[in-house]
PDB file of C-alpha atoms in Angstrom:
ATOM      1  CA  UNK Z   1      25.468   8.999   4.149  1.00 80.00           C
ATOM      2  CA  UNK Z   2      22.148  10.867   5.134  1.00 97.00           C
ATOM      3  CA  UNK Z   3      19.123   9.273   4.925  1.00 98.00           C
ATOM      4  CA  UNK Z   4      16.543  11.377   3.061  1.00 98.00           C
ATOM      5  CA  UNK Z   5      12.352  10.629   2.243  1.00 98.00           C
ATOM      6  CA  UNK Z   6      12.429  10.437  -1.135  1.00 98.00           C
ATOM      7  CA  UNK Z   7       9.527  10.109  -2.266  1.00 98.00           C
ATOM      8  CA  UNK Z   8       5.668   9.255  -0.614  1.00 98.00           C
ATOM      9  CA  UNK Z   9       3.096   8.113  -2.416  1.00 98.00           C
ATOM     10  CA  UNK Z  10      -0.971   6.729  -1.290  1.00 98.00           C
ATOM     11  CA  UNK Z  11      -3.615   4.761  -2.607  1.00 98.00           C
ATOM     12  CA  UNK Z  12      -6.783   5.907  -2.260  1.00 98.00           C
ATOM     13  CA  UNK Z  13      -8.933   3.188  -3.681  1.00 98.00           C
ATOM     14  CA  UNK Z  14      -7.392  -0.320  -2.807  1.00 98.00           C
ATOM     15  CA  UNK Z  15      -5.496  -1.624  -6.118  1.00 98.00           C
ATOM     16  CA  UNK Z  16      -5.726   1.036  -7.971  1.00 98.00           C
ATOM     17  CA  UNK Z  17      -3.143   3.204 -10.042  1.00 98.00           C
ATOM     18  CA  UNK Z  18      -1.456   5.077  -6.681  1.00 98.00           C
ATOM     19  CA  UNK Z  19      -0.315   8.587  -6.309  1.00 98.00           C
ATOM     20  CA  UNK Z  20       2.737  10.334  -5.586  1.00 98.00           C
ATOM     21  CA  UNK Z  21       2.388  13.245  -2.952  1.00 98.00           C
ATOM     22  CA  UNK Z  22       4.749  15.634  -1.791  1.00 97.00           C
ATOM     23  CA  UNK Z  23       3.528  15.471   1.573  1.00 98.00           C
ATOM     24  CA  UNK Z  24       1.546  13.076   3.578  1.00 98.00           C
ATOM     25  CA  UNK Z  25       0.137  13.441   7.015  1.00 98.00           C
ATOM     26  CA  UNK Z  26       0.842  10.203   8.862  1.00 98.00           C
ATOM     27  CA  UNK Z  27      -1.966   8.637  10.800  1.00 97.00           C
ATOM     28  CA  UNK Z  28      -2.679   6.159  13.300  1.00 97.00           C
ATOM     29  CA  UNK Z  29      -4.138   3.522  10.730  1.00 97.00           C
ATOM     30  CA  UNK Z  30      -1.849   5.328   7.800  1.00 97.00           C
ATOM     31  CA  UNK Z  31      -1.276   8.221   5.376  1.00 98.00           C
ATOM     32  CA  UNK Z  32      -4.382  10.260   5.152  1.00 97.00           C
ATOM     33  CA  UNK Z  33      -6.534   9.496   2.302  1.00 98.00           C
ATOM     34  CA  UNK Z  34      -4.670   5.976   2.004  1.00 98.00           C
ATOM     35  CA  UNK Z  35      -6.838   3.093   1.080  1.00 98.00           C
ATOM     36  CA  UNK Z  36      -9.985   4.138   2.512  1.00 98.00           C
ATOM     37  CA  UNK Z  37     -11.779   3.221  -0.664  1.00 98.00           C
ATOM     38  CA  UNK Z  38     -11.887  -0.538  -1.926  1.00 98.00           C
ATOM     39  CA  UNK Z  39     -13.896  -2.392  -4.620  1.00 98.00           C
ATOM     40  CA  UNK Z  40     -15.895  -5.317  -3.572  1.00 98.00           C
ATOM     41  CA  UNK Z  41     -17.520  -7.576  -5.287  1.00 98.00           C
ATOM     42  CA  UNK Z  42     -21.276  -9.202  -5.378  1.00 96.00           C
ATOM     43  CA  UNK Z  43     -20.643 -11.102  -1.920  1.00 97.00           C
ATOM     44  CA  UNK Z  44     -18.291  -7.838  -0.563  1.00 98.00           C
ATOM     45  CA  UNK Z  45     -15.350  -9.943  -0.913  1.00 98.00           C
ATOM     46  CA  UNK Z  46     -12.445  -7.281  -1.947  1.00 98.00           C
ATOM     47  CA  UNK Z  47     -10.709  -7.674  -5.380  1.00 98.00           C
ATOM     48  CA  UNK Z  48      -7.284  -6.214  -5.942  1.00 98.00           C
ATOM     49  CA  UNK Z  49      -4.896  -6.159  -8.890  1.00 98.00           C
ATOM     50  CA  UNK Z  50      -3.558 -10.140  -8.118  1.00 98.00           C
ATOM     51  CA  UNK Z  51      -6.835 -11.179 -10.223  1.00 98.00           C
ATOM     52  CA  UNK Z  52      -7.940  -7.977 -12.291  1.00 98.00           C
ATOM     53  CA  UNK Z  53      -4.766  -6.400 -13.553  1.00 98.00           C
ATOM     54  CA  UNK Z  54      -6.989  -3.939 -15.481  1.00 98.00           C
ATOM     55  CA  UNK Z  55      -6.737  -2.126 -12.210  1.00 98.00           C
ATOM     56  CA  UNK Z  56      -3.819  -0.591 -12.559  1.00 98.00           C
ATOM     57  CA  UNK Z  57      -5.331   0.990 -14.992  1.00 98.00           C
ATOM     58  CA  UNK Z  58      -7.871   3.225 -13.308  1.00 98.00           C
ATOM     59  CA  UNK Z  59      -6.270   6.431 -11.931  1.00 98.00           C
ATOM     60  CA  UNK Z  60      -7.613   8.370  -9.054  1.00 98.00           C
ATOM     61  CA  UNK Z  61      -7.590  11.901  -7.679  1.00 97.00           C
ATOM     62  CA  UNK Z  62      -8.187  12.970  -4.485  1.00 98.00           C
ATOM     63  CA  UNK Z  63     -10.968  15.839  -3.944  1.00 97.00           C
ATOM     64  CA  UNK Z  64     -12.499  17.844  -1.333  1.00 97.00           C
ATOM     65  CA  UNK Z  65     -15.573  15.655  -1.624  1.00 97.00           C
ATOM     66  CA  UNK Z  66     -14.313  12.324  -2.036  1.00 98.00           C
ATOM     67  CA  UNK Z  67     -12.751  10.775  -5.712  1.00 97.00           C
ATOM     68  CA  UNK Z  68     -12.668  11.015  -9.164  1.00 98.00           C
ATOM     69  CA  UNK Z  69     -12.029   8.324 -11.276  1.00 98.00           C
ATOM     70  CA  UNK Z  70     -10.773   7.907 -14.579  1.00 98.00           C
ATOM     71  CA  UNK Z  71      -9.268   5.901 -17.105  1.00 95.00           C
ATOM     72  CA  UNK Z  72      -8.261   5.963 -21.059  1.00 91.00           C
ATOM     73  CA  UNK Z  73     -11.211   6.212 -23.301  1.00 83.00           C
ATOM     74  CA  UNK Z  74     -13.783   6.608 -20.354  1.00 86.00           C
ATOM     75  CA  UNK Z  75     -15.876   9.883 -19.334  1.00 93.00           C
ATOM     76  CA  UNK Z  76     -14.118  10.411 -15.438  1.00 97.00           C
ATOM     77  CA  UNK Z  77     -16.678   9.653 -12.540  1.00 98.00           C
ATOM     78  CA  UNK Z  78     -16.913  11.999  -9.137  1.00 98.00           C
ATOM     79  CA  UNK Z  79     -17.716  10.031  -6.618  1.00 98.00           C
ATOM     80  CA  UNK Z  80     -18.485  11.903  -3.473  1.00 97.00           C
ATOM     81  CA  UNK Z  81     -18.058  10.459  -0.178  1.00 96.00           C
ATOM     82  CA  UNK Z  82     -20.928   8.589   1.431  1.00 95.00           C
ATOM     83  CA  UNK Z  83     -22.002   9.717   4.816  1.00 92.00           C
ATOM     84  CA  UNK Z  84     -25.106   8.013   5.170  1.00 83.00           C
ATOM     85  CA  UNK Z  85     -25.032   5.425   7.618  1.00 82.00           C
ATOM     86  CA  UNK Z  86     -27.842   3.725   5.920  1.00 78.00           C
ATOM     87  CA  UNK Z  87     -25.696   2.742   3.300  1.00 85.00           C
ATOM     88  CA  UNK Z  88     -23.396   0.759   5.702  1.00 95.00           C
ATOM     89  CA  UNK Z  89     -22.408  -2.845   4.333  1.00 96.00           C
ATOM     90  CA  UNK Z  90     -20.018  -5.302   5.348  1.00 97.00           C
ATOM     91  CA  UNK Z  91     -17.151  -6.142   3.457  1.00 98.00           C
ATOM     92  CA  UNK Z  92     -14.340  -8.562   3.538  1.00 98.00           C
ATOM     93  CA  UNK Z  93     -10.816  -8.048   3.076  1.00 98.00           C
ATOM     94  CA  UNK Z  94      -8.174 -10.796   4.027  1.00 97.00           C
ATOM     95  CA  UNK Z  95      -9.481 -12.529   7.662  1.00 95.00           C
ATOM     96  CA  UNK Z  96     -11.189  -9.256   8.438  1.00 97.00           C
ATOM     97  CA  UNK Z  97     -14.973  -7.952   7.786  1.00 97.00           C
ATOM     98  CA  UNK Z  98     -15.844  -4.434   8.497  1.00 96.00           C
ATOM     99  CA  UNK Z  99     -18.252  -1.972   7.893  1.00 95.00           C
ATOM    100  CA  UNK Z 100     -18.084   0.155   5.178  1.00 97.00           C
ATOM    101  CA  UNK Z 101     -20.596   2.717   3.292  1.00 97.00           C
ATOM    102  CA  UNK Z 102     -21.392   1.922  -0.347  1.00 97.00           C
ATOM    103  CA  UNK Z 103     -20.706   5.081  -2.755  1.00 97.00           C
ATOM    104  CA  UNK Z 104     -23.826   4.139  -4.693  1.00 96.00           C
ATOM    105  CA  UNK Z 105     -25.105   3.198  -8.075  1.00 97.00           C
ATOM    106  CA  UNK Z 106     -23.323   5.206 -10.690  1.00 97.00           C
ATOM    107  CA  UNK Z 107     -19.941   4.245  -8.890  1.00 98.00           C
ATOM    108  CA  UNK Z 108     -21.012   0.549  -8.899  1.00 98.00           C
ATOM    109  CA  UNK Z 109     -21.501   0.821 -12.779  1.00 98.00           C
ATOM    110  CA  UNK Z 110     -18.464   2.859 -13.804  1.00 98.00           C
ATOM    111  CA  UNK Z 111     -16.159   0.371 -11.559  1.00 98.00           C
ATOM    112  CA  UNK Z 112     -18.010  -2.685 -13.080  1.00 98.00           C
ATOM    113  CA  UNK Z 113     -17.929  -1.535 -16.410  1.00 97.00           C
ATOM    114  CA  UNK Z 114     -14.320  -0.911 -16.042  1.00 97.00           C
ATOM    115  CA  UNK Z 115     -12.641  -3.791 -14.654  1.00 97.00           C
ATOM    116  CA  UNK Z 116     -15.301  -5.905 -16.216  1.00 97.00           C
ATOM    117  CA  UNK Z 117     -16.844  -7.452 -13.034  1.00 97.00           C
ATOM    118  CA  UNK Z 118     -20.385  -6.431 -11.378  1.00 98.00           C
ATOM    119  CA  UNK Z 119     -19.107  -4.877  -8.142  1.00 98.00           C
ATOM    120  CA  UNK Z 120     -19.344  -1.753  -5.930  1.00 98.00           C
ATOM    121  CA  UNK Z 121     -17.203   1.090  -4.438  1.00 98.00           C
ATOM    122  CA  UNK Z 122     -17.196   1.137  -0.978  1.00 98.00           C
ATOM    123  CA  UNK Z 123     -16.098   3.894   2.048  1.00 97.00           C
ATOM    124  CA  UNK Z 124     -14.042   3.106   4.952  1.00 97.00           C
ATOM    125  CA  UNK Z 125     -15.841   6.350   7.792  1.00 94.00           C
ATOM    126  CA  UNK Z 126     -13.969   5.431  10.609  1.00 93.00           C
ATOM    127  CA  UNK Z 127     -10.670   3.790  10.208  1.00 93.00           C
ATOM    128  CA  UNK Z 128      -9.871   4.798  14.027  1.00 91.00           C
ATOM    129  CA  UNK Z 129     -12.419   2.292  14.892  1.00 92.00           C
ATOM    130  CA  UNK Z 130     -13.584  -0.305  11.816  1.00 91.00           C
ATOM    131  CA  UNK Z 131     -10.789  -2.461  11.645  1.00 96.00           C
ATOM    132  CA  UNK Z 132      -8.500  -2.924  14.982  1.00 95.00           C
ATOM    133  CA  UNK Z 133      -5.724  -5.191  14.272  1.00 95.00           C
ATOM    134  CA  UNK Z 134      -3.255  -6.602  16.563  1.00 93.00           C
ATOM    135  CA  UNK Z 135       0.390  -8.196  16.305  1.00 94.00           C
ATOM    136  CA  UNK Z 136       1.587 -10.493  18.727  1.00 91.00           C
ATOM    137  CA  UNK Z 137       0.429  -8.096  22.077  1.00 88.00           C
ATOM    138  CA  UNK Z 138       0.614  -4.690  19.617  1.00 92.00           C
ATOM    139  CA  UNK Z 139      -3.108  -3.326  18.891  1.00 95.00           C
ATOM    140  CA  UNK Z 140      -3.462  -0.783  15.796  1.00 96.00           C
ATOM    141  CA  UNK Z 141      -5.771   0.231  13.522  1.00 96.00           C
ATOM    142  CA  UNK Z 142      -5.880  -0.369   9.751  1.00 95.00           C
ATOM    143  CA  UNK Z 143      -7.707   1.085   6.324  1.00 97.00           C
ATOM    144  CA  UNK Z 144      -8.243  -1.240   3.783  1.00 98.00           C
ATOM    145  CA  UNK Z 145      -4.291  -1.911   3.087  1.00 97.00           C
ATOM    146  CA  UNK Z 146      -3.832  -5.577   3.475  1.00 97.00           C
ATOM    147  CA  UNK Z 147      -2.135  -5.974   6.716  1.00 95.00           C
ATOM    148  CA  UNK Z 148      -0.158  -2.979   8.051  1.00 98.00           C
ATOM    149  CA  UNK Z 149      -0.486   1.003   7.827  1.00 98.00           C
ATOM    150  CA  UNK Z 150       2.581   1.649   6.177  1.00 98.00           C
ATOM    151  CA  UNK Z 151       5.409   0.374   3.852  1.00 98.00           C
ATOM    152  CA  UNK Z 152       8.279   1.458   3.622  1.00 98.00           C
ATOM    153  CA  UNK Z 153      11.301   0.819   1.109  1.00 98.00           C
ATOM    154  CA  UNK Z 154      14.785   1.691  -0.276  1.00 98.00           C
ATOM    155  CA  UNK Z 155      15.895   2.706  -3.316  1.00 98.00           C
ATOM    156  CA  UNK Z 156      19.176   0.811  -2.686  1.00 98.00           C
ATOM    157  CA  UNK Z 157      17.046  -2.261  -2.190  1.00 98.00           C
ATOM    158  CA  UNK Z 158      15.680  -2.144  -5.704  1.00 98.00           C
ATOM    159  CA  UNK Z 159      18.668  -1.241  -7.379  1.00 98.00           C
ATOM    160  CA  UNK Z 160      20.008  -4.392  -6.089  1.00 98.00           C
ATOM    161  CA  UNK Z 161      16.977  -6.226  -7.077  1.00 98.00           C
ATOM    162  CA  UNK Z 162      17.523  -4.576 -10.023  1.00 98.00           C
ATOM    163  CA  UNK Z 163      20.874  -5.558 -10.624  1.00 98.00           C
ATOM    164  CA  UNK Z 164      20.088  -9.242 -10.931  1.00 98.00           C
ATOM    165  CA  UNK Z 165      16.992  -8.965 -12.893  1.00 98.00           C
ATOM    166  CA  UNK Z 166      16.997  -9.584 -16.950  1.00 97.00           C
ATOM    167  CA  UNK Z 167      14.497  -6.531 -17.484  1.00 98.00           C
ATOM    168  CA  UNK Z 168      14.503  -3.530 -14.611  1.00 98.00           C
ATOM    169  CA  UNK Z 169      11.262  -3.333 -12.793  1.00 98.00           C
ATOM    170  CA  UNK Z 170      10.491   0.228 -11.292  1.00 98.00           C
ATOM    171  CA  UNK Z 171       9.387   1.153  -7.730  1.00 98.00           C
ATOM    172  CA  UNK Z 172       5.561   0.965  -8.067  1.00 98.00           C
ATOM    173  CA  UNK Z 173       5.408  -2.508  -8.277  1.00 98.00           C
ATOM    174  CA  UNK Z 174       5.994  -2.642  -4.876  1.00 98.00           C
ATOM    175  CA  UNK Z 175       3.096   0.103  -4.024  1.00 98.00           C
ATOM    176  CA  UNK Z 176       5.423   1.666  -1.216  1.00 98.00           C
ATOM    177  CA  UNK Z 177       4.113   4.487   1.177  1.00 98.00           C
ATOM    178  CA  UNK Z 178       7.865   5.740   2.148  1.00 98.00           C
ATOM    179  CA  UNK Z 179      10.584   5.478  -0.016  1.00 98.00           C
ATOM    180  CA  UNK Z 180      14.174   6.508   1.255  1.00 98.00           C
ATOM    181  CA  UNK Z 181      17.052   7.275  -0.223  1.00 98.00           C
ATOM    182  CA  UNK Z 182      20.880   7.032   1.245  1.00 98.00           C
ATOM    183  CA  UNK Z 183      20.602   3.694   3.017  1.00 98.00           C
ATOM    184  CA  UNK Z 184      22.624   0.779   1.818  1.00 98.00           C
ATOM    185  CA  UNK Z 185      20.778  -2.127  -0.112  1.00 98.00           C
ATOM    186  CA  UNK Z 186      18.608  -3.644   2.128  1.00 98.00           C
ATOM    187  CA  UNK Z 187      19.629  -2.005   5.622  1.00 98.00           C
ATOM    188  CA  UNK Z 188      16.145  -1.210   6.173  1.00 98.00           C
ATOM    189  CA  UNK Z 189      15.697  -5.029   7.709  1.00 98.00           C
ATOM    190  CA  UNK Z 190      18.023  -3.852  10.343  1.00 98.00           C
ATOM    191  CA  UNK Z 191      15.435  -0.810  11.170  1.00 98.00           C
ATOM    192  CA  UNK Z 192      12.978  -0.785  14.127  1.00 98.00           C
ATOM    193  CA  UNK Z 193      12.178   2.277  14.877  1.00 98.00           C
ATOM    194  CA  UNK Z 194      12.441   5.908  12.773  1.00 98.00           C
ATOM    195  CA  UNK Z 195      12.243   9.107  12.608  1.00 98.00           C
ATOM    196  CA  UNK Z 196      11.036  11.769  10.077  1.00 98.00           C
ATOM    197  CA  UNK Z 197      10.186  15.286  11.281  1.00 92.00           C
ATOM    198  CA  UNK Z 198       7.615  14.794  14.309  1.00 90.00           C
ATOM    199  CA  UNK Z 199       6.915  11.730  13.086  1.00 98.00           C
ATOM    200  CA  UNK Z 200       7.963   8.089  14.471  1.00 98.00           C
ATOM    201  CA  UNK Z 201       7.445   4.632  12.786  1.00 98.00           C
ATOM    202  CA  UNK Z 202       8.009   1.487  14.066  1.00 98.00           C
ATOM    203  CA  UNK Z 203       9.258  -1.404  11.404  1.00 98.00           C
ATOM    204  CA  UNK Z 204       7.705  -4.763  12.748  1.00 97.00           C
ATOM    205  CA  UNK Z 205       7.558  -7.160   9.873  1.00 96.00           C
ATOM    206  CA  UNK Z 206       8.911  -7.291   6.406  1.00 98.00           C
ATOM    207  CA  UNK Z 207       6.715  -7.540   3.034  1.00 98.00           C
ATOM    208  CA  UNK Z 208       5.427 -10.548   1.233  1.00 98.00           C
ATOM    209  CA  UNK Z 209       5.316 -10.250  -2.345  1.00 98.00           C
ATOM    210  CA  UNK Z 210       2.621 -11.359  -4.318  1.00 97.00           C
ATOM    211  CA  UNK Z 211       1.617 -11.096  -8.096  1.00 98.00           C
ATOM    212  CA  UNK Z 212       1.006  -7.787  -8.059  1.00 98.00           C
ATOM    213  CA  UNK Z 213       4.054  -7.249  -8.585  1.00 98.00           C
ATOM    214  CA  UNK Z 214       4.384  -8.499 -11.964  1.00 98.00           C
ATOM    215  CA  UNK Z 215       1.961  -5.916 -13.139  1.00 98.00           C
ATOM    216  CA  UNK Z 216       3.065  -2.964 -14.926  1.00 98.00           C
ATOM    217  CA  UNK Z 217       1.454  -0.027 -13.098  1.00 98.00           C
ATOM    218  CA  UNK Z 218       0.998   1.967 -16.156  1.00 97.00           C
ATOM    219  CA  UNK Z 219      -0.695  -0.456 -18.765  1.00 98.00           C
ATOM    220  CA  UNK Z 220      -2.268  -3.296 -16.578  1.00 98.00           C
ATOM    221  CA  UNK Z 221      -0.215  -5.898 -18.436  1.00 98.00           C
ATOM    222  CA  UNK Z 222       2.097  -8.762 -17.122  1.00 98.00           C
ATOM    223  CA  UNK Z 223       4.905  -8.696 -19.005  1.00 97.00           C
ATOM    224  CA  UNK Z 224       6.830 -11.402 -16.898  1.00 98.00           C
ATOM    225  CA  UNK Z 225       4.607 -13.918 -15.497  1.00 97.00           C
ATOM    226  CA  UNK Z 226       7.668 -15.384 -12.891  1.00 98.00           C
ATOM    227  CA  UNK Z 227      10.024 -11.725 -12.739  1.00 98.00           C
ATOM    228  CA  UNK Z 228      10.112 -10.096 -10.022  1.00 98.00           C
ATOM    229  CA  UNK Z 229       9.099 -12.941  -7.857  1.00 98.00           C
ATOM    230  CA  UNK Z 230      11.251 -15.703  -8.926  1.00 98.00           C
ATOM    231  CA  UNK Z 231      14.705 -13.729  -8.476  1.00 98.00           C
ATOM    232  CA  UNK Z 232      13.723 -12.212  -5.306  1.00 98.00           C
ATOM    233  CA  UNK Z 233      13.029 -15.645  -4.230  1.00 98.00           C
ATOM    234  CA  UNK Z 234      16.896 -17.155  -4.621  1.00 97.00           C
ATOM    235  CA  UNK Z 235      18.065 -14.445  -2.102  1.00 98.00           C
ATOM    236  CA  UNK Z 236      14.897 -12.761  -0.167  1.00 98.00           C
ATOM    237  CA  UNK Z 237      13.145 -15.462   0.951  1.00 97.00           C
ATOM    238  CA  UNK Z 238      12.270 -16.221   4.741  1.00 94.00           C
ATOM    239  CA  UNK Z 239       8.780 -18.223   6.185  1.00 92.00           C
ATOM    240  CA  UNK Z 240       6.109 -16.801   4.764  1.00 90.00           C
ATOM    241  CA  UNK Z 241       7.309 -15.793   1.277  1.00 96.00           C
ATOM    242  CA  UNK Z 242       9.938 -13.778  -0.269  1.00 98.00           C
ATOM    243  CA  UNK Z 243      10.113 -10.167   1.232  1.00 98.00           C
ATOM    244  CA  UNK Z 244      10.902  -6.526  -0.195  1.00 98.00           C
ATOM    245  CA  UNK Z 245      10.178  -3.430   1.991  1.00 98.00           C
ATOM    246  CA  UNK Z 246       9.184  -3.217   5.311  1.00 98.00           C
ATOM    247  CA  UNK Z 247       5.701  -2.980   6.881  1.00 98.00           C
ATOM    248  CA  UNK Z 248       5.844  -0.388   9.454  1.00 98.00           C
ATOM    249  CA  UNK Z 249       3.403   1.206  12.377  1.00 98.00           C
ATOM    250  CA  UNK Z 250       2.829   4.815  12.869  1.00 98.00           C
ATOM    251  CA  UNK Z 251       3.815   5.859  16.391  1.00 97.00           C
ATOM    252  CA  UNK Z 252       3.529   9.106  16.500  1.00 98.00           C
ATOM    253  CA  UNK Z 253       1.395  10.675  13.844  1.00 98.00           C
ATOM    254  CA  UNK Z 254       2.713  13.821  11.817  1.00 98.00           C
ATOM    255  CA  UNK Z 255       3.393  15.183   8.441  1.00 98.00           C
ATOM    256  CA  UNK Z 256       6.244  14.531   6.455  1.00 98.00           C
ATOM    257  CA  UNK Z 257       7.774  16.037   3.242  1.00 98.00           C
ATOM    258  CA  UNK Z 258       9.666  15.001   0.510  1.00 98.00           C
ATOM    259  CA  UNK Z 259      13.201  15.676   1.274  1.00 98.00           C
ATOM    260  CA  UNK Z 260      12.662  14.877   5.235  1.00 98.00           C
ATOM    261  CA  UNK Z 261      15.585  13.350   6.890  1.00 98.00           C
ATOM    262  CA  UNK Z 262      14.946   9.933   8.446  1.00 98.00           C
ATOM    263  CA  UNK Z 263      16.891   9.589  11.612  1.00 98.00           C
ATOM    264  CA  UNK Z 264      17.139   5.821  12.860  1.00 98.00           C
ATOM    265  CA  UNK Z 265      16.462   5.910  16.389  1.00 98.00           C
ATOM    266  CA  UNK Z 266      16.630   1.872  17.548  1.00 98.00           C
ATOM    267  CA  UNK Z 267      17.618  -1.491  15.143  1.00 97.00           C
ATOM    268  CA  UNK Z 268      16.184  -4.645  15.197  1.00 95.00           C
ATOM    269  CA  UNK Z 269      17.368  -7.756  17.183  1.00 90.00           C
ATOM    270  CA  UNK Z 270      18.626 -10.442  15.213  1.00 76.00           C
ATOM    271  CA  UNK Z 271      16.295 -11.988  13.776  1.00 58.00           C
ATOM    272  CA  UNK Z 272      15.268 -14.346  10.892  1.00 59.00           C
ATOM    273  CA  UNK Z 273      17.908 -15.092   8.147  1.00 73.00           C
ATOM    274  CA  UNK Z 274      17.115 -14.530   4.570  1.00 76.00           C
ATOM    275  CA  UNK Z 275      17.543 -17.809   2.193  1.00 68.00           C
ATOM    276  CA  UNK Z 276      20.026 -17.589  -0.345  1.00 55.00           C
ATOM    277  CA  UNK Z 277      22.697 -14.942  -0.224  1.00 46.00           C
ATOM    278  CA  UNK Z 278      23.080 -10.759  -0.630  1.00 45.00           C
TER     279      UNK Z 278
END
C-alpha cells in the first residue's frame, strides 16, 4: 500500500492548542512557524501543558506580523513579533538556555491572566543559531520543541493503540508534525530515512510520552489520569519511557503537502526491542 502525508500540523507557541496546515515548509530546526513562541515563567523557566492543562485551551493563529491569541470568553490579543534586540532574555527549556526576545507587557498579562500564572511570551529570532543541539556526533538546530525538529506518526499506530484502549484517544494528544497514512501499525520504528516531495527526513529516535497526553486538546481537561500512558506502557515501552511516533531530523529542507507520497528510502538497523508484545 502507498504511503501518503496525511495530515501536518505546527505549534506556534510551545503547548498551546496546535494547528493543522495543508502545507508546511520544512526547515532545518523544523516546520516554519513551529514553536518559535514559548511561555516562560518569572525565572524564564518554560511551562507546557504537563503542569497547566488550561493550555490547551488557548488557540493561536499565525499572522503576517507575528500571533493572535485567543480563547473562550476572552477579547483575542495580536501580538506582533519582537525585533528589538533590547528585549533579549534568556530562557530555559529542558537542559538548554537560549536567548529569546520578550513580546512585551500586554502579552505578559493576557498569557498570565489566562493560564493563571504571572509569566511572559517570549520570541525565538534565530532558530538557525539559538539553540544547536547535537545527537551522539549529529549537530542540528532546534525551536523551542522539546528535543527534536520533527515528529512524525501513523495512523495505523494509533488505531492499534486504539484498539486496546477502554475510551479512544484522538491524534492530537500526541502533538505530531507528520502524520502518514498507509503504513502498517507501527512500521514507522523500522524507518530511517524518508522522503516527501524534495524533502528528506531522517528518523533517529522514537518519542517519550509524557502527561500531556492525557489532556484533551479541546477542553484542557484530564479525563483519564493513567490512559494513554498506562496501556502504551504493557507493549511500547523501551529505556527511557514508553514511545509513540518518531522524532525525526530534517535533511533536506522543502515543502510538503497534504496528500504527498512518502517514499522510504533506508530502514533502521535492529535495534532496541519494545517490552511487552504487538
Amino acid at each position: 500500500m502507498r504511503l501518503i502525508l496525511h495530515t501536518l500540523h505546527i505549534y506556534p507557541v510551545k503547548s498551546l492548542h496546535g494547528l493543522s496546515m495543508r502545507e508546511l515548509l520544512l526547515c532545518p530546526w523544523g516546520p516554519e512557524n513551529d514553536r518559535r513562541w514559548m511561555i516562560v515563567d518569572h525565572a524564564g523557566q518554560f511551562i507546557t501543558q504537563r503542569k497547566y492543562p488550561v493550555m490547551a485551551t488557548l488557540h493561536v493563529s499565525v499572522t503576517t506580523e507575528g500571533l493572535r491569541l485567543a480563547r473562550n470568553g476572552r477579547p483575542a490579543l495580536v501580538v506582533k513579533r519582537p525585533t528589538d534586540l533590547t528585549h533579549s532574555v534568556m530562557v530555559t527549556v529542558w537542559k538548554d538556555t537560549v536567548q529569546a526576545l520578550d513580546a512585551g507587557d500586554e502579552a505578559a498579562q493576557w498569557t498570565s491572566d489566562a493560564i493563571g500564572l504571572p509569566c511572559r511570551l517570549v520570541y525565538m529570532s534565530r532558530p538557525e543559531s539559538d539553540r544547536p543541539r547535537r545527537l551522539d556526533e549529529r549537530a542540528f538546530t532546534n525551536s523551542f520543541s522539546d528535543g527534536f525538529p520533527l515528529l512524525i506518526t501513523t495512523l495505523a499506530s494509533l488505531d492499534d493503540l486504539n484498539n486496546r484502549l477502554a475510551a479512544p484517544v484522538p491524534m492530537d494528544r500526541f502533538r505530531p508534525n507528520l502524520v502518514v497514512s498507509g503504513a502498517e501499525a507501527w512500521e514507522e520504528d523500522s524507518w530511517a530515512r524518508i522522503r516527501i516531495g524534495d524533502t528528506e527526513l531522517s528518523l533517529v529516535k522514537p518519542c517519550s510520552r509524557c502527561v500531556m497526553t492525557t489532556v484533551d486538546q479541546d477542553t484542557g481537561i484530564i479525563p483519564d489520569r493513567k490512559e494513554p500512558l498506562a496501556t502504551l506502557a504493557r507493549f511500547r515501552k523501551q529505556e527511557g519511557g514508553v514511545m509513540f511516533g518518531q522524532n525525526a531530523l530534517v535533511e533536506q529542507s522543502g515543502r510538503v503537502t497534504a496528500g504527498d507520497e512518502v517514499e522510504i528510502l533506508e530502514f533502521q538497523p535492529s535495534g532496541a526491542e519494545f517490552s511487552g508484545s504487538l
